[in-house]
Structures are given as C-alpha cells and as structure tokens.
Amino acid sequence: MSDEDADDSTGSESDAGVSSDGAAAVPVGVKLGSTRTVIALPGEHGTENRIIKTLTCMATYEDALTGEEKVLYGEEAAREYPDRVEYMLRSGLPEDADRAEMTKTFFEAIIEEHDIPANSGVVYAIPTIDNPTGLENLQNVIENSSIGLELVESYPESLCGSIPAFGDDLEAIDEIFVAVNMGSTNLEASAYRRGEQLSPFTTGAVTGNEVDRMIANYVEEETQGRVNIDNQTAREYKEEHADFVDFEPFTDIIQQPGGGSHEFTIERSVMDAVNEYLDDAVDELANTFLPELANDYMKVYQLALDRPIAITGGMACIPGIVDEFEERLSAELNRDIDVIAADEPDIAPTIGAQRIAARLVETN
C-alpha cells in the first residue's frame, strides 16, 4: 500500500527519500502483531538496528487528579490492568472500527514514547489473511499514523521474515522458495518467486494461541484438576520452557483460594502441546499447502523444495523446532528437506521489512 496522499512537503518525485529540509528519510520496519508489536529502525550510530518490542495490548485509566484519560500499553498495561487490558489484534487484524481506533491509539503511543521520526520510509510486514474488512482497517491505521511521511509500503510477513534467514541483505528477494509463518493466530505458508507471492495458504486451526489453550488444559489434566492456569500463564510456560532439545520438568507455585500455596511440577503438558502443534503444522503443509502449490505451479514447487524452507513467527523461536520440523516434514514427504530460520524468528519480519525500507529509501 503506497502513501499516495503524502503532501508536497515530502519533496518532488526526483527527491523521494529526502525531506524538504534536506534530511534523509529514516528507514523503519513495523510488524503490528497479534501478540507483540516490533519496530526496527537505525540505531544512534547507524551500524545496528534499534529494536522496539512490546505486547500488542493497551489499557486506559482516568488520572486521579485531572480526570484525563491516560493510556498504558504493552507489558505495563498487561501487568497493572489484567482485568481490562485489550489485545486489539487477537485475530491478527483490527476486526471492527472500535479495534481499529484502539490500534491507532496504541500505535501512536509507541511512536510518541520512542520518538520514531515522521520523516521516515516505513515498510509494514502484513499477515496473509483473507479478511478484507480487517485489512482495510489495518490499512487505515497505517496510512493515518504520524510516521512514514516519505514512504509507506507493505509486504507479506512471511517474505519479510525470510529475508534475515537467507542472509545479511535482501538475497531472499531473488530466490524461489517456500516460507512458513508460525504465528499466534494463524499458520501461513506461501511460495515466493523472486519476491512474487504464489499460492498463499492460511489456517487458523494450527496456531500458537491454540498451543496456549492446550497447555492450560494439559496442566489441569496432569495435576488431576488441582491446578488451573490462564492462557497468559500457559504462553509464559511455552516461551520459557518449551524445548525440543533439552526440555526439563519445572515447578511452579500457585496461591490457594482459601490461603496457603500449592507447589506443582510440570513434566508433560508443555511438550505434549508443542509436539501436537508441530505434527499438525507438518500435516497441513504436506497434505494441503504443498499439493495446492504443485497443482498451481508445478515447476515452482519442484524448484522450491530443492531450496531451504524458511520458517518465521513466534513458534519458530522454540529451541530445536527447526531441526524437528525438518525431520518430520522430510519423513512426511519421503524426501530430504532443508529448513532455515533467522536467529530471532519473532522479530525477523520486522528486520526484513526494515531492510526493504532502507533499499526503497535509497533507490527512490
């Protein structure tokens, strides 16, 4: 989505990327995620990216002295107002006008607190979801934000997330490959042919959020009903303890309703849930997405499976999941498959988006 409505202060077409005062536009990458929002922009010395990462949630409260409505967002909002914190992008997109307005307020609060420059070229990593209303709402949030006065574009999240996996520049744009986004709200897969997205596939049946729910259910079963945890706690268990290489049982303590505390140990619940997730993800890819790709683009299918499959998203952060995914998918397809991921798959889409922004600012 291009910012075609930028005013004359952005300069003429020949001066794109340079503002009226001669300052170069700052390249910024943004992912407004269902669980976390990540922003990447050049650091103070321009050698490394500055990464801003926060939970995609907000809460409002009334100032006790002035009566003015104040906004808290991210971890602070989740910690201090768990009873009314809003996760406005739980489905991956702002579903209605109210959630779109909350997303605007949330995003502007981040922009203001972190002093993200208006004179910027911004690339957004966008999920592949067949939801025209949600996508339109997200587009309105993006186009009406106070940043990106020089340039606003969007690219598929799975493409952006693959860029750091393939190298230190934009090598992925020249590749033919398959990308898999293991997100909180959807499992996405697409083939890419030199940057062109082919056969995009999305399912909400295999998700990180569903893993959280499974962990909560399995913890109750494993403790014979003595322990009930919420999905937020289950997500923390997953992020802190899930490990396909060196998982170790762990203990936690809950406060009893009548007083006192109860200590318990989790041995199976977390890994049972993530193993089930991975089996389901492999099944969806091997038996739904890849056959559709082969039917639509047989030559791309053949070429892509000779190249590494790039995985990204929050679930791809689990230690050992890359090798485990590679082994299970290879077994399912009865052929050797290579799988790669960036060092930090959860922020990889934002890093990729920022690299695209830097190239666009430079070339424009």
Short mmCIF file of N, CA and C in Angstrom, two decimals, residues 61-222:
data_model
loop_
_atom_site.label_atom_id
_atom_site.label_comp_id
_atom_site.label_asym_id
_atom_site.label_seq_id
_atom_site.Cartn_x
_atom_site.Cartn_y
_atom_site.Cartn_z
N TYR A 61 -6.98 4.44 31.68
CA TYR A 61 -7.38 4.73 33.05
C TYR A 61 -7.56 6.23 33.20
N GLU A 62 -8.24 6.63 34.25
CA GLU A 62 -8.52 8.05 34.48
C GLU A 62 -7.53 8.62 35.48
N ASP A 63 -6.91 9.74 35.10
CA ASP A 63 -5.99 10.41 36.01
C ASP A 63 -6.75 10.84 37.26
N ALA A 64 -6.24 10.45 38.41
CA ALA A 64 -6.94 10.70 39.67
C ALA A 64 -7.07 12.19 39.97
N LEU A 65 -6.19 13.01 39.44
CA LEU A 65 -6.22 14.44 39.74
C LEU A 65 -6.96 15.24 38.68
N THR A 66 -6.69 14.95 37.42
CA THR A 66 -7.27 15.77 36.34
C THR A 66 -8.50 15.16 35.68
N GLY A 67 -8.70 13.87 35.88
CA GLY A 67 -9.80 13.19 35.21
C GLY A 67 -9.51 12.88 33.76
N GLU A 68 -8.31 13.21 33.30
CA GLU A 68 -7.93 12.97 31.91
C GLU A 68 -7.71 11.48 31.67
N GLU A 69 -8.14 11.00 30.49
CA GLU A 69 -7.93 9.59 30.15
C GLU A 69 -6.48 9.38 29.76
N LYS A 70 -5.83 8.44 30.38
CA LYS A 70 -4.44 8.11 30.10
C LYS A 70 -4.39 6.72 29.48
N VAL A 71 -3.31 6.47 28.73
CA VAL A 71 -3.14 5.19 28.03
C VAL A 71 -1.87 4.50 28.51
N LEU A 72 -2.00 3.23 28.85
CA LEU A 72 -0.85 2.37 29.08
C LEU A 72 -0.86 1.29 28.01
N TYR A 73 0.30 0.87 27.56
CA TYR A 73 0.35 -0.18 26.56
C TYR A 73 1.42 -1.20 26.92
N GLY A 74 1.37 -2.34 26.23
CA GLY A 74 2.40 -3.35 26.37
C GLY A 74 2.41 -4.03 27.72
N GLU A 75 3.61 -4.45 28.13
CA GLU A 75 3.76 -5.22 29.36
C GLU A 75 3.22 -4.47 30.57
N GLU A 76 3.39 -3.15 30.59
CA GLU A 76 2.91 -2.36 31.72
C GLU A 76 1.39 -2.46 31.84
N ALA A 77 0.69 -2.36 30.72
CA ALA A 77 -0.77 -2.47 30.73
C ALA A 77 -1.22 -3.86 31.16
N ALA A 78 -0.55 -4.89 30.63
CA ALA A 78 -0.93 -6.27 30.97
C ALA A 78 -0.69 -6.56 32.45
N ARG A 79 0.38 -5.99 33.01
CA ARG A 79 0.72 -6.24 34.40
C ARG A 79 -0.18 -5.48 35.37
N GLU A 80 -0.48 -4.21 35.06
CA GLU A 80 -1.19 -3.37 36.02
C GLU A 80 -2.71 -3.44 35.87
N TYR A 81 -3.20 -3.74 34.67
CA TYR A 81 -4.64 -3.79 34.45
C TYR A 81 -5.05 -5.10 33.77
N PRO A 82 -4.73 -6.25 34.37
CA PRO A 82 -5.06 -7.53 33.73
C PRO A 82 -6.57 -7.73 33.58
N ASP A 83 -7.35 -7.00 34.39
CA ASP A 83 -8.80 -7.17 34.34
C ASP A 83 -9.44 -6.49 33.14
N ARG A 84 -8.76 -5.50 32.56
CA ARG A 84 -9.39 -4.81 31.44
C ARG A 84 -8.43 -4.49 30.29
N VAL A 85 -7.27 -5.09 30.28
CA VAL A 85 -6.36 -4.87 29.16
C VAL A 85 -6.97 -5.43 27.88
N GLU A 86 -6.76 -4.73 26.77
CA GLU A 86 -7.32 -5.13 25.47
C GLU A 86 -6.20 -5.55 24.53
N TYR A 87 -6.31 -6.76 24.00
CA TYR A 87 -5.44 -7.22 22.92
C TYR A 87 -6.22 -7.01 21.63
N MET A 88 -5.98 -5.88 20.98
CA MET A 88 -6.87 -5.45 19.89
C MET A 88 -6.65 -6.18 18.57
N LEU A 89 -5.57 -6.97 18.47
CA LEU A 89 -5.28 -7.68 17.22
C LEU A 89 -5.23 -9.19 17.44
N ARG A 90 -6.07 -9.70 18.32
CA ARG A 90 -6.03 -11.13 18.64
C ARG A 90 -6.23 -12.01 17.42
N SER A 91 -7.00 -11.53 16.44
CA SER A 91 -7.21 -12.33 15.22
C SER A 91 -6.15 -12.04 14.17
N GLY A 92 -5.23 -11.13 14.48
CA GLY A 92 -4.21 -10.74 13.52
C GLY A 92 -4.49 -9.41 12.86
N LEU A 93 -5.76 -8.96 12.89
CA LEU A 93 -6.17 -7.71 12.27
C LEU A 93 -7.21 -7.02 13.15
N PRO A 94 -7.34 -5.68 13.03
CA PRO A 94 -8.43 -5.00 13.76
C PRO A 94 -9.77 -5.32 13.10
N GLU A 95 -10.61 -6.06 13.79
CA GLU A 95 -11.82 -6.62 13.18
C GLU A 95 -12.92 -5.59 12.94
N ASP A 96 -12.97 -4.52 13.74
CA ASP A 96 -14.04 -3.54 13.61
C ASP A 96 -13.50 -2.15 13.89
N ALA A 97 -14.39 -1.16 13.79
CA ALA A 97 -13.97 0.22 13.94
C ALA A 97 -13.40 0.50 15.33
N ASP A 98 -13.99 -0.10 16.36
CA ASP A 98 -13.50 0.12 17.72
C ASP A 98 -12.08 -0.39 17.89
N ARG A 99 -11.81 -1.58 17.37
CA ARG A 99 -10.46 -2.15 17.50
C ARG A 99 -9.46 -1.39 16.61
N ALA A 100 -9.93 -0.90 15.49
CA ALA A 100 -9.06 -0.08 14.65
C ALA A 100 -8.68 1.20 15.38
N GLU A 101 -9.63 1.81 16.07
CA GLU A 101 -9.34 3.03 16.82
C GLU A 101 -8.39 2.75 17.98
N MET A 102 -8.58 1.62 18.66
CA MET A 102 -7.66 1.24 19.73
C MET A 102 -6.26 1.01 19.19
N THR A 103 -6.19 0.37 18.01
CA THR A 103 -4.88 0.11 17.40
C THR A 103 -4.18 1.42 17.07
N LYS A 104 -4.93 2.40 16.55
CA LYS A 104 -4.36 3.72 16.27
C LYS A 104 -3.80 4.35 17.54
N THR A 105 -4.59 4.31 18.61
CA THR A 105 -4.15 4.90 19.88
C THR A 105 -2.91 4.21 20.40
N PHE A 106 -2.91 2.89 20.35
CA PHE A 106 -1.77 2.08 20.78
C PHE A 106 -0.52 2.43 19.98
N PHE A 107 -0.66 2.45 18.65
CA PHE A 107 0.48 2.69 17.78
C PHE A 107 1.06 4.09 17.97
N GLU A 108 0.17 5.07 18.09
CA GLU A 108 0.65 6.45 18.29
C GLU A 108 1.34 6.60 19.64
N ALA A 109 0.88 5.86 20.65
CA ALA A 109 1.55 5.91 21.96
C ALA A 109 2.98 5.40 21.85
N ILE A 110 3.18 4.33 21.09
CA ILE A 110 4.54 3.80 20.88
C ILE A 110 5.40 4.80 20.11
N ILE A 111 4.82 5.35 19.04
CA ILE A 111 5.56 6.31 18.21
C ILE A 111 6.02 7.50 19.05
N GLU A 112 5.12 8.01 19.88
CA GLU A 112 5.45 9.18 20.70
C GLU A 112 6.49 8.84 21.76
N GLU A 113 6.30 7.75 22.47
CA GLU A 113 7.22 7.41 23.56
C GLU A 113 8.63 7.15 23.05
N HIS A 114 8.74 6.52 21.89
CA HIS A 114 10.06 6.14 21.37
C HIS A 114 10.59 7.12 20.32
N ASP A 115 9.86 8.21 20.11
CA ASP A 115 10.33 9.29 19.23
C ASP A 115 10.71 8.76 17.85
N ILE A 116 9.81 7.98 17.26
CA ILE A 116 10.04 7.46 15.91
C ILE A 116 9.77 8.60 14.93
N PRO A 117 10.71 8.90 14.05
CA PRO A 117 10.60 10.11 13.23
C PRO A 117 9.50 10.06 12.19
N ALA A 118 8.81 11.19 12.04
CA ALA A 118 7.79 11.30 10.99
C ALA A 118 8.45 11.25 9.62
N ASN A 119 9.64 11.82 9.51
CA ASN A 119 10.38 11.81 8.25
C ASN A 119 11.01 10.44 8.07
N SER A 120 10.18 9.49 7.67
CA SER A 120 10.64 8.10 7.58
C SER A 120 10.00 7.42 6.38
N GLY A 121 10.70 6.40 5.90
CA GLY A 121 10.14 5.48 4.93
C GLY A 121 9.82 4.19 5.66
N VAL A 122 8.55 3.82 5.70
CA VAL A 122 8.10 2.72 6.55
C VAL A 122 7.59 1.56 5.71
N VAL A 123 8.07 0.38 6.03
CA VAL A 123 7.55 -0.85 5.42
C VAL A 123 6.92 -1.70 6.52
N TYR A 124 5.69 -2.11 6.29
CA TYR A 124 4.94 -2.92 7.24
C TYR A 124 4.94 -4.38 6.78
N ALA A 125 5.19 -5.29 7.72
CA ALA A 125 5.06 -6.72 7.47
C ALA A 125 3.62 -7.11 7.78
N ILE A 126 2.88 -7.54 6.75
CA ILE A 126 1.43 -7.75 6.87
C ILE A 126 1.11 -9.24 6.80
N PRO A 127 0.25 -9.74 7.69
CA PRO A 127 -0.12 -11.15 7.62
C PRO A 127 -0.93 -11.47 6.37
N THR A 128 -0.86 -12.71 5.96
CA THR A 128 -1.65 -13.18 4.81
C THR A 128 -2.96 -13.75 5.34
N ILE A 129 -3.98 -12.91 5.38
CA ILE A 129 -5.27 -13.30 5.92
C ILE A 129 -6.36 -12.84 4.97
N ASP A 130 -7.29 -13.72 4.64
CA ASP A 130 -8.40 -13.37 3.75
C ASP A 130 -9.50 -12.72 4.58
N ASN A 131 -9.29 -11.44 4.88
CA ASN A 131 -10.23 -10.69 5.71
C ASN A 131 -10.22 -9.24 5.21
N PRO A 132 -10.99 -8.94 4.16
CA PRO A 132 -10.94 -7.59 3.55
C PRO A 132 -11.22 -6.47 4.55
N THR A 133 -12.19 -6.67 5.44
CA THR A 133 -12.53 -5.62 6.41
C THR A 133 -11.37 -5.37 7.36
N GLY A 134 -10.79 -6.45 7.88
CA GLY A 134 -9.66 -6.30 8.79
C GLY A 134 -8.46 -5.67 8.11
N LEU A 135 -8.19 -6.07 6.86
CA LEU A 135 -7.07 -5.49 6.12
C LEU A 135 -7.30 -4.01 5.83
N GLU A 136 -8.54 -3.65 5.53
CA GLU A 136 -8.86 -2.24 5.30
C GLU A 136 -8.68 -1.43 6.58
N ASN A 137 -9.11 -2.00 7.71
CA ASN A 137 -8.92 -1.31 8.98
C ASN A 137 -7.44 -1.11 9.29
N LEU A 138 -6.64 -2.16 9.03
CA LEU A 138 -5.20 -2.05 9.27
C LEU A 138 -4.58 -1.01 8.34
N GLN A 139 -5.03 -0.99 7.10
CA GLN A 139 -4.52 -0.01 6.15
C GLN A 139 -4.81 1.41 6.64
N ASN A 140 -6.01 1.62 7.20
CA ASN A 140 -6.35 2.95 7.72
C ASN A 140 -5.45 3.33 8.88
N VAL A 141 -5.15 2.36 9.76
CA VAL A 141 -4.24 2.63 10.87
C VAL A 141 -2.87 3.06 10.33
N ILE A 142 -2.39 2.32 9.34
CA ILE A 142 -1.07 2.59 8.77
C ILE A 142 -1.03 3.95 8.08
N GLU A 143 -2.02 4.21 7.24
CA GLU A 143 -1.98 5.43 6.44
C GLU A 143 -2.22 6.68 7.28
N ASN A 144 -2.90 6.53 8.41
CA ASN A 144 -3.18 7.70 9.25
C ASN A 144 -2.21 7.86 10.41
N SER A 145 -1.16 7.04 10.43
CA SER A 145 -0.18 7.19 11.51
C SER A 145 0.69 8.42 11.24
N SER A 146 1.41 8.85 12.25
CA SER A 146 2.22 10.06 12.14
C SER A 146 3.62 9.79 11.60
N ILE A 147 3.92 8.55 11.20
CA ILE A 147 5.21 8.25 10.61
C ILE A 147 5.02 7.83 9.15
N GLY A 148 6.13 7.71 8.42
CA GLY A 148 6.05 7.29 7.03
C GLY A 148 5.66 8.41 6.09
N LEU A 149 6.03 9.65 6.42
CA LEU A 149 5.68 10.77 5.54
C LEU A 149 6.38 10.69 4.19
N GLU A 150 7.52 10.01 4.11
CA GLU A 150 8.25 9.91 2.85
C GLU A 150 7.84 8.70 2.03
N LEU A 151 7.44 7.62 2.72
CA LEU A 151 7.18 6.37 2.00
C LEU A 151 6.43 5.42 2.92
N VAL A 152 5.39 4.79 2.39
CA VAL A 152 4.67 3.74 3.12
C VAL A 152 4.40 2.59 2.16
N GLU A 153 4.89 1.41 2.50
CA GLU A 153 4.65 0.22 1.70
C GLU A 153 4.37 -0.95 2.65
N SER A 154 3.81 -2.03 2.11
CA SER A 154 3.63 -3.24 2.90
C SER A 154 4.01 -4.45 2.07
N TYR A 155 4.54 -5.47 2.74
CA TYR A 155 4.95 -6.72 2.11
C TYR A 155 4.49 -7.87 2.99
N PRO A 156 4.32 -9.06 2.41
CA PRO A 156 3.86 -10.20 3.22
C PRO A 156 4.82 -10.50 4.37
N GLU A 157 4.23 -10.78 5.52
CA GLU A 157 5.04 -11.05 6.72
C GLU A 157 5.99 -12.22 6.52
N SER A 158 5.52 -13.27 5.83
CA SER A 158 6.39 -14.45 5.66
C SER A 158 7.57 -14.14 4.75
N LEU A 159 7.40 -13.24 3.77
CA LEU A 159 8.53 -12.83 2.94
C LEU A 159 9.52 -12.01 3.76
N CYS A 160 8.99 -11.04 4.50
CA CYS A 160 9.87 -10.20 5.34
C CYS A 160 10.63 -11.05 6.34
N GLY A 161 9.96 -12.03 6.94
CA GLY A 161 10.61 -12.87 7.93
C GLY A 161 11.66 -13.80 7.36
N SER A 162 11.55 -14.08 6.05
CA SER A 162 12.53 -14.95 5.40
C SER A 162 13.82 -14.23 5.05
N ILE A 163 13.76 -12.92 4.94
CA ILE A 163 14.93 -12.16 4.49
C ILE A 163 16.12 -12.35 5.42
N PRO A 164 15.99 -12.20 6.75
CA PRO A 164 17.15 -12.44 7.61
C PRO A 164 17.60 -13.90 7.64
N ALA A 165 16.69 -14.83 7.32
CA ALA A 165 17.06 -16.24 7.32
C ALA A 165 17.99 -16.58 6.16
N PHE A 166 17.85 -15.88 5.04
CA PHE A 166 18.64 -16.19 3.85
C PHE A 166 19.98 -15.46 3.79
N GLY A 167 20.16 -14.42 4.58
CA GLY A 167 21.44 -13.72 4.52
C GLY A 167 21.38 -12.36 5.18
N ASP A 168 22.43 -11.59 4.97
CA ASP A 168 22.59 -10.31 5.63
C ASP A 168 22.03 -9.14 4.82
N ASP A 169 21.51 -9.43 3.62
CA ASP A 169 20.98 -8.36 2.79
C ASP A 169 19.56 -8.73 2.36
N LEU A 170 19.28 -8.67 1.07
CA LEU A 170 17.95 -8.98 0.55
C LEU A 170 17.99 -10.16 -0.41
N GLU A 171 18.86 -11.13 -0.11
CA GLU A 171 19.03 -12.29 -1.00
C GLU A 171 17.71 -13.03 -1.25
N ALA A 172 16.83 -13.06 -0.26
CA ALA A 172 15.58 -13.81 -0.40
C ALA A 172 14.72 -13.29 -1.54
N ILE A 173 14.84 -11.99 -1.85
CA ILE A 173 14.02 -11.41 -2.92
C ILE A 173 14.34 -12.05 -4.27
N ASP A 174 15.55 -12.57 -4.43
CA ASP A 174 15.96 -13.17 -5.70
C ASP A 174 15.84 -14.70 -5.70
N GLU A 175 15.24 -15.25 -4.67
CA GLU A 175 15.13 -16.70 -4.53
C GLU A 175 13.76 -17.21 -4.97
N ILE A 176 13.71 -18.52 -5.20
CA ILE A 176 12.44 -19.25 -5.31
C ILE A 176 12.41 -20.20 -4.13
N PHE A 177 11.44 -20.03 -3.23
CA PHE A 177 11.42 -20.81 -2.00
C PHE A 177 10.03 -20.81 -1.38
N VAL A 178 9.88 -21.62 -0.36
CA VAL A 178 8.65 -21.67 0.44
C VAL A 178 8.93 -21.06 1.80
N ALA A 179 8.00 -20.24 2.27
CA ALA A 179 8.10 -19.64 3.60
C ALA A 179 6.90 -20.06 4.43
N VAL A 180 7.16 -20.31 5.70
CA VAL A 180 6.11 -20.72 6.64
C VAL A 180 6.15 -19.79 7.84
N ASN A 181 5.03 -19.15 8.12
CA ASN A 181 4.92 -18.26 9.27
C ASN A 181 4.14 -18.96 10.38
N MET A 182 4.85 -19.30 11.46
CA MET A 182 4.23 -19.99 12.60
C MET A 182 3.81 -18.96 13.64
N GLY A 183 2.66 -18.35 13.41
CA GLY A 183 2.24 -17.24 14.24
C GLY A 183 1.29 -17.62 15.35
N SER A 184 0.91 -16.60 16.12
CA SER A 184 -0.01 -16.81 17.24
C SER A 184 -1.42 -17.10 16.77
N THR A 185 -1.85 -16.43 15.68
CA THR A 185 -3.24 -16.53 15.26
C THR A 185 -3.46 -17.36 14.01
N ASN A 186 -2.40 -17.60 13.24
CA ASN A 186 -2.53 -18.39 12.01
C ASN A 186 -1.24 -19.12 11.71
N LEU A 187 -1.38 -20.20 10.96
CA LEU A 187 -0.25 -20.83 10.28
C LEU A 187 -0.35 -20.40 8.83
N GLU A 188 0.69 -19.74 8.33
CA GLU A 188 0.68 -19.25 6.96
C GLU A 188 1.80 -19.91 6.17
N ALA A 189 1.55 -20.13 4.90
CA ALA A 189 2.59 -20.64 4.01
C ALA A 189 2.39 -20.01 2.64
N SER A 190 3.49 -19.72 1.99
CA SER A 190 3.46 -19.17 0.63
C SER A 190 4.72 -19.61 -0.10
N ALA A 191 4.62 -19.69 -1.40
CA ALA A 191 5.82 -19.81 -2.22
C ALA A 191 6.17 -18.42 -2.71
N TYR A 192 7.46 -18.18 -2.90
CA TYR A 192 7.91 -16.89 -3.44
C TYR A 192 8.82 -17.14 -4.64
N ARG A 193 8.54 -16.42 -5.70
CA ARG A 193 9.35 -16.48 -6.91
C ARG A 193 9.88 -15.07 -7.18
N ARG A 194 11.13 -14.86 -6.75
CA ARG A 194 11.77 -13.55 -6.89
C ARG A 194 10.88 -12.42 -6.35
N GLY A 195 10.37 -12.65 -5.13
CA GLY A 195 9.56 -11.65 -4.45
C GLY A 195 8.08 -11.73 -4.71
N GLU A 196 7.66 -12.49 -5.72
CA GLU A 196 6.24 -12.63 -6.06
C GLU A 196 5.63 -13.74 -5.19
N GLN A 197 4.54 -13.40 -4.50
CA GLN A 197 3.88 -14.37 -3.63
C GLN A 197 2.97 -15.27 -4.46
N LEU A 198 3.11 -16.59 -4.28
CA LEU A 198 2.33 -17.57 -5.02
C LEU A 198 1.62 -18.53 -4.05
N SER A 199 0.38 -18.87 -4.38
CA SER A 199 -0.40 -19.86 -3.62
C SER A 199 -0.41 -19.60 -2.11
N PRO A 200 -0.74 -18.40 -1.67
CA PRO A 200 -0.78 -18.15 -0.22
C PRO A 200 -1.81 -19.04 0.47
N PHE A 201 -1.42 -19.58 1.60
CA PHE A 201 -2.25 -20.52 2.37
C PHE A 201 -2.29 -20.05 3.82
N THR A 202 -3.48 -20.07 4.40
CA THR A 202 -3.64 -19.67 5.80
C THR A 202 -4.64 -20.60 6.48
N THR A 203 -4.33 -21.00 7.71
CA THR A 203 -5.29 -21.75 8.51
C THR A 203 -5.23 -21.25 9.95
N GLY A 204 -6.40 -21.12 10.55
CA GLY A 204 -6.49 -20.74 11.96
C GLY A 204 -6.61 -21.94 12.87
N ALA A 205 -6.45 -23.15 12.30
CA ALA A 205 -6.61 -24.37 13.10
C ALA A 205 -5.33 -24.77 13.81
N VAL A 206 -4.19 -24.25 13.37
CA VAL A 206 -2.89 -24.63 13.95
C VAL A 206 -2.18 -23.33 14.31
N THR A 207 -2.26 -22.95 15.58
CA THR A 207 -1.77 -21.63 15.97
C THR A 207 -1.05 -21.67 17.32
N GLY A 208 -0.26 -20.64 17.55
CA GLY A 208 0.38 -20.50 18.85
C GLY A 208 -0.62 -20.30 19.96
N ASN A 209 -1.71 -19.57 19.67
CA ASN A 209 -2.74 -19.38 20.70
C ASN A 209 -3.40 -20.69 21.08
N GLU A 210 -3.59 -21.57 20.09
CA GLU A 210 -4.18 -22.88 20.39
C GLU A 210 -3.24 -23.71 21.25
N VAL A 211 -1.94 -23.58 21.03
CA VAL A 211 -0.96 -24.26 21.89
C VAL A 211 -1.12 -23.80 23.33
N ASP A 212 -1.31 -22.50 23.52
CA ASP A 212 -1.50 -21.97 24.88
C ASP A 212 -2.73 -22.61 25.53
N ARG A 213 -3.80 -22.71 24.78
CA ARG A 213 -5.01 -23.32 25.34
C ARG A 213 -4.79 -24.80 25.66
N MET A 214 -4.06 -25.49 24.77
CA MET A 214 -3.77 -26.90 25.02
C MET A 214 -2.92 -27.07 26.28
N ILE A 215 -1.93 -26.21 26.45
CA ILE A 215 -1.08 -26.31 27.64
C ILE A 215 -1.91 -26.13 28.90
N ALA A 216 -2.81 -25.13 28.89
CA ALA A 216 -3.67 -24.91 30.06
C ALA A 216 -4.51 -26.15 30.37
N ASN A 217 -5.08 -26.77 29.32
CA ASN A 217 -5.88 -27.97 29.52
C ASN A 217 -5.02 -29.14 30.02
N TYR A 218 -3.85 -29.31 29.43
CA TYR A 218 -2.99 -30.42 29.81
C TYR A 218 -2.43 -30.27 31.22
N VAL A 219 -2.18 -29.02 31.64
CA VAL A 219 -1.73 -28.80 33.02
C VAL A 219 -2.81 -29.23 34.00
N GLU A 220 -4.05 -28.92 33.69
CA GLU A 220 -5.15 -29.35 34.57
C GLU A 220 -5.22 -30.87 34.63
N GLU A 221 -5.06 -31.52 33.46
CA GLU A 221 -5.10 -32.99 33.45
C GLU A 221 -3.91 -33.58 34.20
N GLU A 222 -2.72 -33.03 33.96
CA GLU A 222 -1.51 -33.58 34.57
C GLU A 222 -1.53 -33.45 36.09
#
